[in-house]
Amino acid sequence: MISKQRMKIVSTNQIAKDTIEMVLKNSYISENAIPGQFIHILVEGHTLRRPISIADVDKDNETVTILFKKLGSGTEKLSESKAGDFLNVLGPSGNGFETSTEGLHTVLLIGGGIGVPPMYYLGKSLAKQNIHVISVLGFQSKDHVFYEEKFQQFSKTYVVTNDGSYGDKGFVTSVIPNVGEFDRYYSCGPLPMLKAITNELSEKEGFISLEERMGCGVGACFACVVPTNTEKGYKKICSDGPVFAAREVIL
Amino acid sequence: MISKQRMKIVSTNQIAKDTIEMVLKNSYISENAIPGQFIHILVEGHTLRRPISIADVDKDNETVTILFKKLGSGTEKLSESKAGDFLNVLGPSGNGFETSTEGLHTVLLIGGGIGVPPMYYLGKSLAKQNIHVISVLGFQSKDHVFYEEKFQQFSKTYVVTNDGSYGDKGFVTSVIPNVGEFDRYYSCGPLPMLKAITNELSEKEGFISLEERMGCGVGACFACVVPTNTEKGYKKICSDGPVFAAREVIL
Amino acid sequence: MSLLQVNLPGLHLKNPIMPASGCFGFGREYSQFYDLSKLGAVIMKVATGSERFGNPTPRVAETASGMLNAIGLQNPGVEKIIENEVTFLSQYDTSIIANVAGSTIEEYEYVARTFNNTKAVHALELNISCPNVKEGGIQFGTDPKMAAKVTEIVKKASNLPVYVKLSPNVTDIVAMAKAVESAGADGLSMINTLTGMQINLASKRPIIANKTGGLSGAAIKPIAIRMIYEVKQHVHIPIIGMGGISSAEDVLEFLLAGASAVAVGTANFSNPLICSDIIDELPTTLERYGFDAVEDAIGKAVMNE
Amino acid sequence: MSLLQVNLPGLHLKNPIMPASGCFGFGREYSQFYDLSKLGAVIMKVATGSERFGNPTPRVAETASGMLNAIGLQNPGVEKIIENEVTFLSQYDTSIIANVAGSTIEEYEYVARTFNNTKAVHALELNISCPNVKEGGIQFGTDPKMAAKVTEIVKKASNLPVYVKLSPNVTDIVAMAKAVESAGADGLSMINTLTGMQINLASKRPIIANKTGGLSGAAIKPIAIRMIYEVKQHVHIPIIGMGGISSAEDVLEFLLAGASAVAVGTANFSNPLICSDIIDELPTTLERYGFDAVEDAIGKAVMNE
Ligand SMILES: Cc1cc2nc3c(=O)[nH]c(=O)nc-3n(C[C@H](O)[C@H](O)[C@H](O)COP(=O)(O)OP(=O)(O)OC[C@H]3O[C@@H](n4cnc5c(N)ncnc54)[C@H](O)[C@@H]3O)c2cc1C
Ligand SMILES: Cc1cc2nc3c(=O)[nH]c(=O)nc-3n(C[C@H](O)[C@H](O)[C@H](O)COP(=O)(O)OP(=O)(O)OC[C@H]3O[C@@H](n4cnc5c(N)ncnc54)[C@H](O)[C@@H]3O)c2cc1C
Ligand SMILES: Cc1cc2nc3c(=O)[nH]c(=O)nc-3n(C[C@H](O)[C@H](O)[C@H](O)COP(=O)(O)O)c2cc1C
Ligand SMILES: Cc1cc2nc3c(=O)[nH]c(=O)nc-3n(C[C@H](O)[C@H](O)[C@H](O)COP(=O)(O)O)c2cc1C
Ligand code: FES
Ligand code: FES
């Protein structure tokens, strides 16, 4: 269940261009978080909290890792926090990835830019359950690449950059035909990427994680709705999502 | 001349109830400040700067000392700054105390609460010029008393508290009759105190430092005017003051 | 804690704190954080005659000390709200206020009448910041005559006390307040959001898909205080105050300006426990400023004149 | 840096940045911080027919991301302004705009005519957020007819281009803009402050001695942007935009919304060098968002419709 928590910053590092990795300590969230969920972070001087995906969890050390890009004033300010500081967060928030593995053999993870982080904890968890994992990670350019080796530890990993400065040049969609067979895909990244993927892989079972500007982050304000094929006609990204079956949402 | 400066916090200490002493390093301001001037401090998350008097200057070490009370959100936030942090200030601001000492023998300093700080640098400077200094310092209660020993180093010092928990009980005005002869007085403190003093000492030459809510702090916005007996009919506390001849202003 | 008690038409509040409409859904989500029985009342998310999907996304944007929203009256419709949401909220020992909206006077009337048949709702809050489709889209809340008309019709359609929620986007807030008072309003609720806009520099378009959105949060507090203070001098019905409240001190400021109770909106998003926290802090805050009871503080700044 | 140039009626600005009226005095104080020749223009503190002392203090209060002020038109009167202040400002290579106010139409007329006789003033900014003492204190700026009337009279009294400064405290800003455009305004200046109030919990009275004050600063930016965007769609005269600007990004947002130049007010208080800093940063900011020149950005968000 979602709860208001204080998380102590254990460490904070810039691991790629404008990209910060923070390790946060909190027993409640590390205990309860599942892949695909996020934490909703209060940043001083800001009215709205910032949603950031849970990129990894270490239950033994009671830590949660997040990775975020300095984009605007909120993430910029957040990046100035130091080890020892506390973050005011709500979490674990939202519904995570479907991880029932019955009959599952191979999965494909497709992460674009700042959509890569939630793929990491997911892939790691699936690999632990002996699922064969393939990862396709897309970044803007060489400077933005992160976590390649970490993904390689549990998966065959393809990296593409938009400008070709590292790995293959192009978009994640250009690599997908080459990765071989898989039963299910999971994806998180910018909307145009998700649209292309869900179109291209419309025959496959897929789960995607969506982004939207949020108000409450708990399901109360209706800021983050996405139209769906369900009877109600919509779902809330913050509480019903951010993860959805690819077929259920209308992008 | 007033200038926008960065001042490094050398040290910060709570020296009495809700009262912080900060030593700030900056060569320009330490070089140019005179007693009675203030610095105008930008506090994060706040639109208006906070005016704080210069309580002491150490030209050799290029430092300026300020003393302030945690009153509202701005001074509260300021009190959270740590040694090593930088403050964004305008200064030295305003006109300081008249310190021509021709024919001057004995002066009386009267400081009330957070009006005590500017009296310190003034008294110290006058004493250095061999002026005989008497100080009357008023505080709310024992917990609020500060700098008594420091004033004693250059002056006979009387301390009064409103509740009598330290020194004499009462207001600064109750002690003044007992301090003996003096040629001139200087005072800074709450408006009711200044009114009482200027009334009581209307026959004496006096200089008082006034407070008012400020906008610009440089003389441009007309927020801080005080009615005067001068031809123009008003003066600006931030630029013409904060120090005025007691007779010139209408309190 | 009888010092927190406030009695308003139809509402016997154990304290003057309620979440503002649209910022608390129908309470379900926030009931994970604390016991809703603690609240003076809950103002529910808007109800219209039938289900509405609302505006396209993005629906919110952040501004300096505030936010813009253009949710667009999304709600399941008055029947479903009574069936599912009022039933849910009824389990708590708190008053329930229904926020009523429509695109026509008839829709307002229908929603008000439908709520009238359920015992569980204690009062209606009339959201008049809606475009009147039959009058070329002019908002009910910016024209005193239209505001009075819809108030009158709703009063006839329902036995529940009616609090009319005023829009601040007007030249003369006192004229609006007087118009709805004369039309029979039992109370006022003010202020709704100020119309604003933010432009995305990269896309060169308004961030909010609906282009304009309603500005709320601490940024608008001085405007809310001014309007309540002005209105309090000219009307005799009580005011539920709102606009940027995020602390017990803010609540006291609204009481002094003339509000008899308050609603907390945007601050729920920064702190889901804000209403609960304020209720805890209010007694100490009142005492610190010399008040024995909430009722003693109401309108004190106005009476000081 | 020709990319920063903007041409408006009577004003050939080297860049679109000017300090807003009342927030920069007559430039003397800020000339200690940088060379005023850097500025596109200077809008002077208000001028009335004769000297005014203004309101009692306190005259300012801080609010969330903003401030309230009730200076009350303090100024030495139009003659002294011409004699002392215009003369001072004339030494700089920048345009001078005089902010004109009055309590009667006749006072406006007098001030405008007096400025007309000095070559050094390039344009008038008509401050219509003043109570009309002959009409029971209703502000010129909240009634389209009164606003049109004062615009017309001032236009007749002066050969200088007239920018009418609109008050945001109105139900229909477009109606106000159209009214003064029809009355002959050469341009608009918007927005002035929103009326607000803050109450001191200890004294239980409004902090500002005048009770209400004008809200300015970042808090009001979304309202300014919305109003400019709306007005831009309906008038043909250029707009000088203002309200919460404190960065080159903010300037671009105002340009996109429809402003042709901008004024910076409250931000001078946090940073006395703000206008100078923005002028330095503006070229890079324009380039980052794909603009070759200021003129290319004007109204782009509106044209995107
Ligand atoms: C469920 C979810 C998970 C996310 N996980 C990550 C992550 O792991 N790492 C990461 O770097 N980013 C992630 N994001 C995006 C991240 O929330 C935004 O980059 C961030 O909110 C931008 O804040 P800002 O203050 O820097 O930008 P600003 O543009 O100044 O923010 C202004 C407002 O817009 C909102 N906003 C801006 N961009 C986005 C966006 N893309 N999505 C949602 N709200 C936005 C902000 O939250 C804020 O309310 C996630 C978003 C969602 C919805
Ligand atoms: C020339 C001058 C010198 C001063 N020197 C000192 C000093 O040495 N030590 C000290 O503790 N205090 C001093 N003060 C008072 C100090 O400026 C205020 O206590 C401080 O601004 C309060 O800020 P806040 O955010 O804590 O309070 P808030 O009440 O939150 O402030 C809100 C606004 O009101 C203004 N304000 C509130 N009280 C005062 C006040 N008494 N005078 C002026 N503005 C006020 C603030 O600056 C701010 O703009 C001085 C004031 C002036 C004018
Ligand atoms: C996301 C959001 C949704 C809102 N929805 C409604 C609504 O459905 N009905 C209504 O009357 N007011 C609605 N409001 C306005 C609030 O109830 C309140 O009047 C306003 O936000 C000012 O209070 P605040 O500053 O505390 O948020 C909404 C406000 C927000 C921020
Ligand atoms: C202290 C102060 C004094 C002002 N005086 C005037 C004035 O004399 N004439 C005028 O037209 N506007 C005056 N204004 C309004 C500003 O020119 C400007 O329109 C408003 O503050 C919005 O801009 P900002 O948010 O950048 O401050 C004043 C504003 C402030 C804060
Ligand atoms: S952000 Fe409020 S419902 Fe999702
Ligand atoms: S604070 Fe602006 S003139 Fe003094």
JSON list of N, CA and C and ligand atoms in Angstrom, two decimals, chain B residues 36 38 46 48-54 66-76 114-115 117-118 209-214 237 242, chain D residues 60-62 198, ligand 2:
[
{"chain": "B", "resi": 36, "resn": "GLY", "atom": "N", "xyz": [25.75, 51.14, 11.32]},
{"chain": "B", "resi": 36, "resn": "GLY", "atom": "CA", "xyz": [24.39, 51.56, 11.03]},
{"chain": "B", "resi": 36, "resn": "GLY", "atom": "C", "xyz": [23.91, 51.12, 9.67]},
{"chain": "B", "resi": 38, "resn": "PHE", "atom": "N", "xyz": [23.26, 48.34, 6.55]},
{"chain": "B", "resi": 38, "resn": "PHE", "atom": "CA", "xyz": [22.75, 46.97, 6.59]},
{"chain": "B", "resi": 38, "resn": "PHE", "atom": "C", "xyz": [23.11, 46.24, 5.30]},
{"chain": "B", "resi": 46, "resn": "HIS", "atom": "N", "xyz": [12.16, 33.14, -1.62]},
{"chain": "B", "resi": 46, "resn": "HIS", "atom": "CA", "xyz": [11.53, 34.39, -1.18]},
{"chain": "B", "resi": 46, "resn": "HIS", "atom": "C", "xyz": [11.71, 35.49, -2.21]},
{"chain": "B", "resi": 48, "resn": "LEU", "atom": "N", "xyz": [11.25, 38.87, -1.69]},
{"chain": "B", "resi": 48, "resn": "LEU", "atom": "CA", "xyz": [11.88, 40.07, -1.15]},
{"chain": "B", "resi": 48, "resn": "LEU", "atom": "C", "xyz": [13.11, 39.72, -0.32]},
{"chain": "B", "resi": 49, "resn": "ARG", "atom": "N", "xyz": [14.13, 40.54, -0.46]},
{"chain": "B", "resi": 49, "resn": "ARG", "atom": "CA", "xyz": [15.33, 40.37, 0.36]},
{"chain": "B", "resi": 49, "resn": "ARG", "atom": "C", "xyz": [15.05, 40.75, 1.81]},
{"chain": "B", "resi": 50, "resn": "ARG", "atom": "N", "xyz": [15.86, 40.26, 2.72]},
{"chain": "B", "resi": 50, "resn": "ARG", "atom": "CA", "xyz": [15.73, 40.58, 4.14]},
{"chain": "B", "resi": 50, "resn": "ARG", "atom": "C", "xyz": [16.83, 41.54, 4.55]},
{"chain": "B", "resi": 51, "resn": "PRO", "atom": "N", "xyz": [16.45, 42.71, 5.11]},
{"chain": "B", "resi": 51, "resn": "PRO", "atom": "CA", "xyz": [17.46, 43.66, 5.59]},
{"chain": "B", "resi": 51, "resn": "PRO", "atom": "C", "xyz": [17.97, 43.24, 6.98]},
{"chain": "B", "resi": 52, "resn": "ILE", "atom": "N", "xyz": [19.27, 43.15, 7.12]},
{"chain": "B", "resi": 52, "resn": "ILE", "atom": "CA", "xyz": [19.88, 42.80, 8.41]},
{"chain": "B", "resi": 52, "resn": "ILE", "atom": "C", "xyz": [21.07, 43.73, 8.64]},
{"chain": "B", "resi": 53, "resn": "SER", "atom": "N", "xyz": [21.11, 44.32, 9.83]},
{"chain": "B", "resi": 53, "resn": "SER", "atom": "CA", "xyz": [22.15, 45.28, 10.16]},
{"chain": "B", "resi": 53, "resn": "SER", "atom": "C", "xyz": [23.53, 44.65, 10.25]},
{"chain": "B", "resi": 54, "resn": "ILE", "atom": "N", "xyz": [24.49, 45.46, 9.96]},
{"chain": "B", "resi": 54, "resn": "ILE", "atom": "CA", "xyz": [25.87, 45.04, 10.15]},
{"chain": "B", "resi": 54, "resn": "ILE", "atom": "C", "xyz": [26.21, 45.23, 11.63]},
{"chain": "B", "resi": 66, "resn": "ILE", "atom": "N", "xyz": [26.74, 39.47, 11.38]},
{"chain": "B", "resi": 66, "resn": "ILE", "atom": "CA", "xyz": [25.33, 39.86, 11.51]},
{"chain": "B", "resi": 66, "resn": "ILE", "atom": "C", "xyz": [24.71, 39.03, 12.63]},
{"chain": "B", "resi": 67, "resn": "LEU", "atom": "N", "xyz": [23.69, 39.59, 13.23]},
{"chain": "B", "resi": 67, "resn": "LEU", "atom": "CA", "xyz": [22.93, 38.91, 14.29]},
{"chain": "B", "resi": 67, "resn": "LEU", "atom": "C", "xyz": [21.48, 39.04, 13.92]},
{"chain": "B", "resi": 68, "resn": "PHE", "atom": "N", "xyz": [20.78, 37.93, 13.87]},
{"chain": "B", "resi": 68, "resn": "PHE", "atom": "CA", "xyz": [19.36, 38.06, 13.54]},
{"chain": "B", "resi": 68, "resn": "PHE", "atom": "C", "xyz": [18.51, 37.09, 14.31]},
{"chain": "B", "resi": 69, "resn": "LYS", "atom": "N", "xyz": [17.26, 37.47, 14.44]},
{"chain": "B", "resi": 69, "resn": "LYS", "atom": "CA", "xyz": [16.31, 36.67, 15.17]},
{"chain": "B", "resi": 69, "resn": "LYS", "atom": "C", "xyz": [15.45, 35.89, 14.19]},
{"chain": "B", "resi": 70, "resn": "LYS", "atom": "N", "xyz": [15.20, 34.63, 14.51]},
{"chain": "B", "resi": 70, "resn": "LYS", "atom": "CA", "xyz": [14.28, 33.84, 13.69]},
{"chain": "B", "resi": 70, "resn": "LYS", "atom": "C", "xyz": [12.87, 34.29, 13.98]},
{"chain": "B", "resi": 71, "resn": "LEU", "atom": "N", "xyz": [12.29, 34.97, 13.00]},
{"chain": "B", "resi": 71, "resn": "LEU", "atom": "CA", "xyz": [11.00, 35.60, 13.21]},
{"chain": "B", "resi": 71, "resn": "LEU", "atom": "C", "xyz": [9.94, 34.95, 12.33]},
{"chain": "B", "resi": 72, "resn": "GLY", "atom": "N", "xyz": [10.22, 34.89, 11.07]},
{"chain": "B", "resi": 72, "resn": "GLY", "atom": "CA", "xyz": [9.28, 34.32, 10.12]},
{"chain": "B", "resi": 72, "resn": "GLY", "atom": "C", "xyz": [10.01, 33.36, 9.20]},
{"chain": "B", "resi": 73, "resn": "SER", "atom": "N", "xyz": [9.41, 33.10, 8.04]},
{"chain": "B", "resi": 73, "resn": "SER", "atom": "CA", "xyz": [9.95, 32.07, 7.17]},
{"chain": "B", "resi": 73, "resn": "SER", "atom": "C", "xyz": [11.31, 32.44, 6.58]},
{"chain": "B", "resi": 74, "resn": "GLY", "atom": "N", "xyz": [11.56, 33.72, 6.36]},
{"chain": "B", "resi": 74, "resn": "GLY", "atom": "CA", "xyz": [12.82, 34.12, 5.74]},
{"chain": "B", "resi": 74, "resn": "GLY", "atom": "C", "xyz": [14.00, 33.95, 6.68]},
{"chain": "B", "resi": 75, "resn": "THR", "atom": "N", "xyz": [13.87, 34.47, 7.89]},
{"chain": "B", "resi": 75, "resn": "THR", "atom": "CA", "xyz": [14.97, 34.34, 8.83]},
{"chain": "B", "resi": 75, "resn": "THR", "atom": "C", "xyz": [15.11, 32.88, 9.30]},
{"chain": "B", "resi": 76, "resn": "GLU", "atom": "N", "xyz": [14.01, 32.16, 9.32]},
{"chain": "B", "resi": 76, "resn": "GLU", "atom": "CA", "xyz": [14.06, 30.73, 9.65]},
{"chain": "B", "resi": 76, "resn": "GLU", "atom": "C", "xyz": [14.92, 29.99, 8.61]},
{"chain": "B", "resi": 114, "resn": "ILE", "atom": "N", "xyz": [16.37, 43.08, 18.80]},
{"chain": "B", "resi": 114, "resn": "ILE", "atom": "CA", "xyz": [17.15, 42.89, 17.60]},
{"chain": "B", "resi": 114, "resn": "ILE", "atom": "C", "xyz": [17.65, 44.24, 17.07]},
{"chain": "B", "resi": 115, "resn": "GLY", "atom": "N", "xyz": [17.42, 45.31, 17.84]},
{"chain": "B", "resi": 115, "resn": "GLY", "atom": "CA", "xyz": [18.02, 46.61, 17.56]},
{"chain": "B", "resi": 115, "resn": "GLY", "atom": "C", "xyz": [19.39, 46.73, 18.21]},
{"chain": "B", "resi": 117, "resn": "PRO", "atom": "N", "xyz": [22.13, 44.74, 17.68]},
{"chain": "B", "resi": 117, "resn": "PRO", "atom": "CA", "xyz": [23.30, 44.50, 16.81]},
{"chain": "B", "resi": 117, "resn": "PRO", "atom": "C", "xyz": [23.96, 45.74, 16.22]},
{"chain": "B", "resi": 118, "resn": "PRO", "atom": "N", "xyz": [23.23, 46.68, 15.59]},
{"chain": "B", "resi": 118, "resn": "PRO", "atom": "CA", "xyz": [23.96, 47.82, 14.99]},
{"chain": "B", "resi": 118, "resn": "PRO", "atom": "C", "xyz": [24.67, 48.68, 16.03]},
{"chain": "B", "resi": 209, "resn": "SER", "atom": "N", "xyz": [17.76, 54.47, 14.39]},
{"chain": "B", "resi": 209, "resn": "SER", "atom": "CA", "xyz": [17.72, 53.62, 13.20]},
{"chain": "B", "resi": 209, "resn": "SER", "atom": "C", "xyz": [16.32, 53.02, 13.10]},
{"chain": "B", "resi": 210, "resn": "LEU", "atom": "N", "xyz": [15.68, 53.21, 11.94]},
{"chain": "B", "resi": 210, "resn": "LEU", "atom": "CA", "xyz": [14.30, 52.78, 11.77]},
{"chain": "B", "resi": 210, "resn": "LEU", "atom": "C", "xyz": [14.18, 51.50, 10.95]},
{"chain": "B", "resi": 211, "resn": "GLU", "atom": "N", "xyz": [13.06, 50.83, 11.18]},
{"chain": "B", "resi": 211, "resn": "GLU", "atom": "CA", "xyz": [12.75, 49.62, 10.40]},
{"chain": "B", "resi": 211, "resn": "GLU", "atom": "C", "xyz": [11.48, 49.84, 9.61]},
{"chain": "B", "resi": 212, "resn": "GLU", "atom": "N", "xyz": [11.41, 49.29, 8.45]},
{"chain": "B", "resi": 212, "resn": "GLU", "atom": "CA", "xyz": [10.17, 49.27, 7.68]},
{"chain": "B", "resi": 212, "resn": "GLU", "atom": "C", "xyz": [10.25, 48.12, 6.68]},
{"chain": "B", "resi": 213, "resn": "ARG", "atom": "N", "xyz": [9.10, 47.62, 6.31]},
{"chain": "B", "resi": 213, "resn": "ARG", "atom": "CA", "xyz": [9.06, 46.60, 5.27]},
{"chain": "B", "resi": 213, "resn": "ARG", "atom": "C", "xyz": [9.55, 47.19, 3.96]},
{"chain": "B", "resi": 214, "resn": "MET", "atom": "N", "xyz": [10.46, 46.50, 3.31]},
{"chain": "B", "resi": 214, "resn": "MET", "atom": "CA", "xyz": [11.10, 47.04, 2.12]},
{"chain": "B", "resi": 214, "resn": "MET", "atom": "C", "xyz": [10.74, 46.25, 0.86]},
{"chain": "B", "resi": 237, "resn": "ILE", "atom": "N", "xyz": [13.74, 54.98, 4.09]},
{"chain": "B", "resi": 237, "resn": "ILE", "atom": "CA", "xyz": [14.53, 54.31, 5.13]},
{"chain": "B", "resi": 237, "resn": "ILE", "atom": "C", "xyz": [15.68, 53.52, 4.52]},
{"chain": "B", "resi": 242, "resn": "PRO", "atom": "N", "xyz": [18.96, 53.69, 7.13]},
{"chain": "B", "resi": 242, "resn": "PRO", "atom": "CA", "xyz": [17.94, 53.58, 8.17]},
{"chain": "B", "resi": 242, "resn": "PRO", "atom": "C", "xyz": [18.16, 54.53, 9.33]},
{"chain": "D", "resi": 60, "resn": "VAL", "atom": "N", "xyz": [4.28, 47.29, 1.56]},
{"chain": "D", "resi": 60, "resn": "VAL", "atom": "CA", "xyz": [4.55, 46.04, 0.85]},
{"chain": "D", "resi": 60, "resn": "VAL", "atom": "C", "xyz": [4.43, 44.84, 1.79]},
{"chain": "D", "resi": 61, "resn": "ALA", "atom": "N", "xyz": [4.17, 43.71, 1.22]},
{"chain": "D", "resi": 61, "resn": "ALA", "atom": "CA", "xyz": [4.16, 42.45, 1.97]},
{"chain": "D", "resi": 61, "resn": "ALA", "atom": "C", "xyz": [4.61, 41.37, 1.01]},
{"chain": "D", "resi": 62, "resn": "GLU", "atom": "N", "xyz": [5.19, 40.33, 1.56]},
{"chain": "D", "resi": 62, "resn": "GLU", "atom": "CA", "xyz": [5.62, 39.23, 0.71]},
{"chain": "D", "resi": 62, "resn": "GLU", "atom": "C", "xyz": [4.55, 38.15, 0.67]},
{"chain": "D", "resi": 198, "resn": "GLN", "atom": "N", "xyz": [-3.16, 40.44, 2.61]},
{"chain": "D", "resi": 198, "resn": "GLN", "atom": "CA", "xyz": [-2.57, 39.48, 3.53]},
{"chain": "D", "resi": 198, "resn": "GLN", "atom": "C", "xyz": [-2.91, 39.98, 4.93]},
{"chain": "E", "resi": 2, "resn": "LIG", "atom": "C1", "xyz": [17.40, 48.42, 8.25]},
{"chain": "E", "resi": 2, "resn": "LIG", "atom": "C2", "xyz": [16.96, 47.18, 8.97]},
{"chain": "E", "resi": 2, "resn": "LIG", "atom": "C3", "xyz": [17.88, 46.49, 9.72]},
{"chain": "E", "resi": 2, "resn": "LIG", "atom": "C4", "xyz": [17.49, 45.32, 10.39]},
{"chain": "E", "resi": 2, "resn": "LIG", "atom": "N1", "xyz": [18.42, 44.67, 11.13]},
{"chain": "E", "resi": 2, "resn": "LIG", "atom": "C5", "xyz": [18.08, 43.53, 11.75]},
{"chain": "E", "resi": 2, "resn": "LIG", "atom": "C6", "xyz": [19.05, 42.79, 12.48]},
{"chain": "E", "resi": 2, "resn": "LIG", "atom": "O1", "xyz": [20.22, 43.17, 12.58]},
{"chain": "E", "resi": 2, "resn": "LIG", "atom": "N2", "xyz": [18.66, 41.65, 13.06]},
{"chain": "E", "resi": 2, "resn": "LIG", "atom": "C7", "xyz": [17.37, 41.20, 12.97]},
{"chain": "E", "resi": 2, "resn": "LIG", "atom": "O2", "xyz": [17.07, 40.13, 13.52]},
{"chain": "E", "resi": 2, "resn": "LIG", "atom": "N3", "xyz": [16.46, 41.87, 12.30]},
{"chain": "E", "resi": 2, "resn": "LIG", "atom": "C8", "xyz": [16.76, 43.01, 11.67]},
{"chain": "E", "resi": 2, "resn": "LIG", "atom": "N4", "xyz": [15.80, 43.70, 10.98]},
{"chain": "E", "resi": 2, "resn": "LIG", "atom": "C9", "xyz": [14.48, 43.12, 10.90]},
{"chain": "E", "resi": 2, "resn": "LIG", "atom": "C10", "xyz": [14.48, 42.00, 9.85]},
{"chain": "E", "resi": 2, "resn": "LIG", "atom": "O3", "xyz": [14.65, 42.57, 8.56]},
{"chain": "E", "resi": 2, "resn": "LIG", "atom": "C11", "xyz": [13.16, 41.20, 9.89]},
{"chain": "E", "resi": 2, "resn": "LIG", "atom": "O4", "xyz": [13.09, 40.55, 11.12]},
{"chain": "E", "resi": 2, "resn": "LIG", "atom": "C12", "xyz": [13.11, 40.18, 8.78]},
{"chain": "E", "resi": 2, "resn": "LIG", "atom": "O5", "xyz": [13.02, 40.82, 7.54]},
{"chain": "E", "resi": 2, "resn": "LIG", "atom": "C13", "xyz": [11.93, 39.27, 8.98]},
{"chain": "E", "resi": 2, "resn": "LIG", "atom": "O6", "xyz": [11.92, 38.36, 7.93]},
{"chain": "E", "resi": 2, "resn": "LIG", "atom": "P1", "xyz": [11.14, 36.97, 8.07]},
{"chain": "E", "resi": 2, "resn": "LIG", "atom": "O7", "xyz": [11.11, 36.34, 6.77]},
{"chain": "E", "resi": 2, "resn": "LIG", "atom": "O8", "xyz": [11.71, 36.18, 9.17]},
{"chain": "E", "resi": 2, "resn": "LIG", "atom": "O9", "xyz": [9.68, 37.43, 8.57]},
{"chain": "E", "resi": 2, "resn": "LIG", "atom": "P2", "xyz": [8.35, 37.50, 7.75]},
{"chain": "E", "resi": 2, "resn": "LIG", "atom": "O10", "xyz": [7.35, 38.14, 8.64]},
{"chain": "E", "resi": 2, "resn": "LIG", "atom": "O11", "xyz": [8.01, 36.18, 7.16]},
{"chain": "E", "resi": 2, "resn": "LIG", "atom": "O12", "xyz": [8.70, 38.50, 6.58]},
{"chain": "E", "resi": 2, "resn": "LIG", "atom": "C14", "xyz": [7.74, 38.91, 5.64]},
{"chain": "E", "resi": 2, "resn": "LIG", "atom": "C15", "xyz": [8.19, 40.21, 5.01]},
{"chain": "E", "resi": 2, "resn": "LIG", "atom": "O13", "xyz": [8.12, 41.27, 5.94]},
{"chain": "E", "resi": 2, "resn": "LIG", "atom": "C16", "xyz": [9.37, 41.86, 6.14]},
{"chain": "E", "resi": 2, "resn": "LIG", "atom": "N5", "xyz": [9.54, 42.18, 7.57]},
{"chain": "E", "resi": 2, "resn": "LIG", "atom": "C17", "xyz": [9.02, 41.50, 8.62]},
{"chain": "E", "resi": 2, "resn": "LIG", "atom": "N6", "xyz": [9.39, 42.09, 9.76]},
{"chain": "E", "resi": 2, "resn": "LIG", "atom": "C18", "xyz": [10.15, 43.15, 9.43]},
{"chain": "E", "resi": 2, "resn": "LIG", "atom": "C19", "xyz": [10.83, 44.15, 10.16]},
{"chain": "E", "resi": 2, "resn": "LIG", "atom": "N7", "xyz": [10.81, 44.19, 11.49]},
{"chain": "E", "resi": 2, "resn": "LIG", "atom": "N8", "xyz": [11.52, 45.11, 9.49]},
{"chain": "E", "resi": 2, "resn": "LIG", "atom": "C20", "xyz": [11.56, 45.09, 8.14]},
{"chain": "E", "resi": 2, "resn": "LIG", "atom": "N9", "xyz": [10.94, 44.16, 7.39]},
{"chain": "E", "resi": 2, "resn": "LIG", "atom": "C21", "xyz": [10.26, 43.21, 8.04]},
{"chain": "E", "resi": 2, "resn": "LIG", "atom": "C22", "xyz": [10.36, 40.84, 5.65]},
{"chain": "E", "resi": 2, "resn": "LIG", "atom": "O14", "xyz": [11.57, 41.43, 5.25]},
{"chain": "E", "resi": 2, "resn": "LIG", "atom": "C23", "xyz": [9.62, 40.23, 4.51]},
{"chain": "E", "resi": 2, "resn": "LIG", "atom": "O15", "xyz": [9.66, 41.05, 3.38]},
{"chain": "E", "resi": 2, "resn": "LIG", "atom": "C24", "xyz": [16.17, 44.87, 10.31]},
{"chain": "E", "resi": 2, "resn": "LIG", "atom": "C25", "xyz": [15.24, 45.58, 9.55]},
{"chain": "E", "resi": 2, "resn": "LIG", "atom": "C26", "xyz": [15.62, 46.73, 8.88]},
{"chain": "E", "resi": 2, "resn": "LIG", "atom": "C27", "xyz": [14.63, 47.47, 8.07]}
]
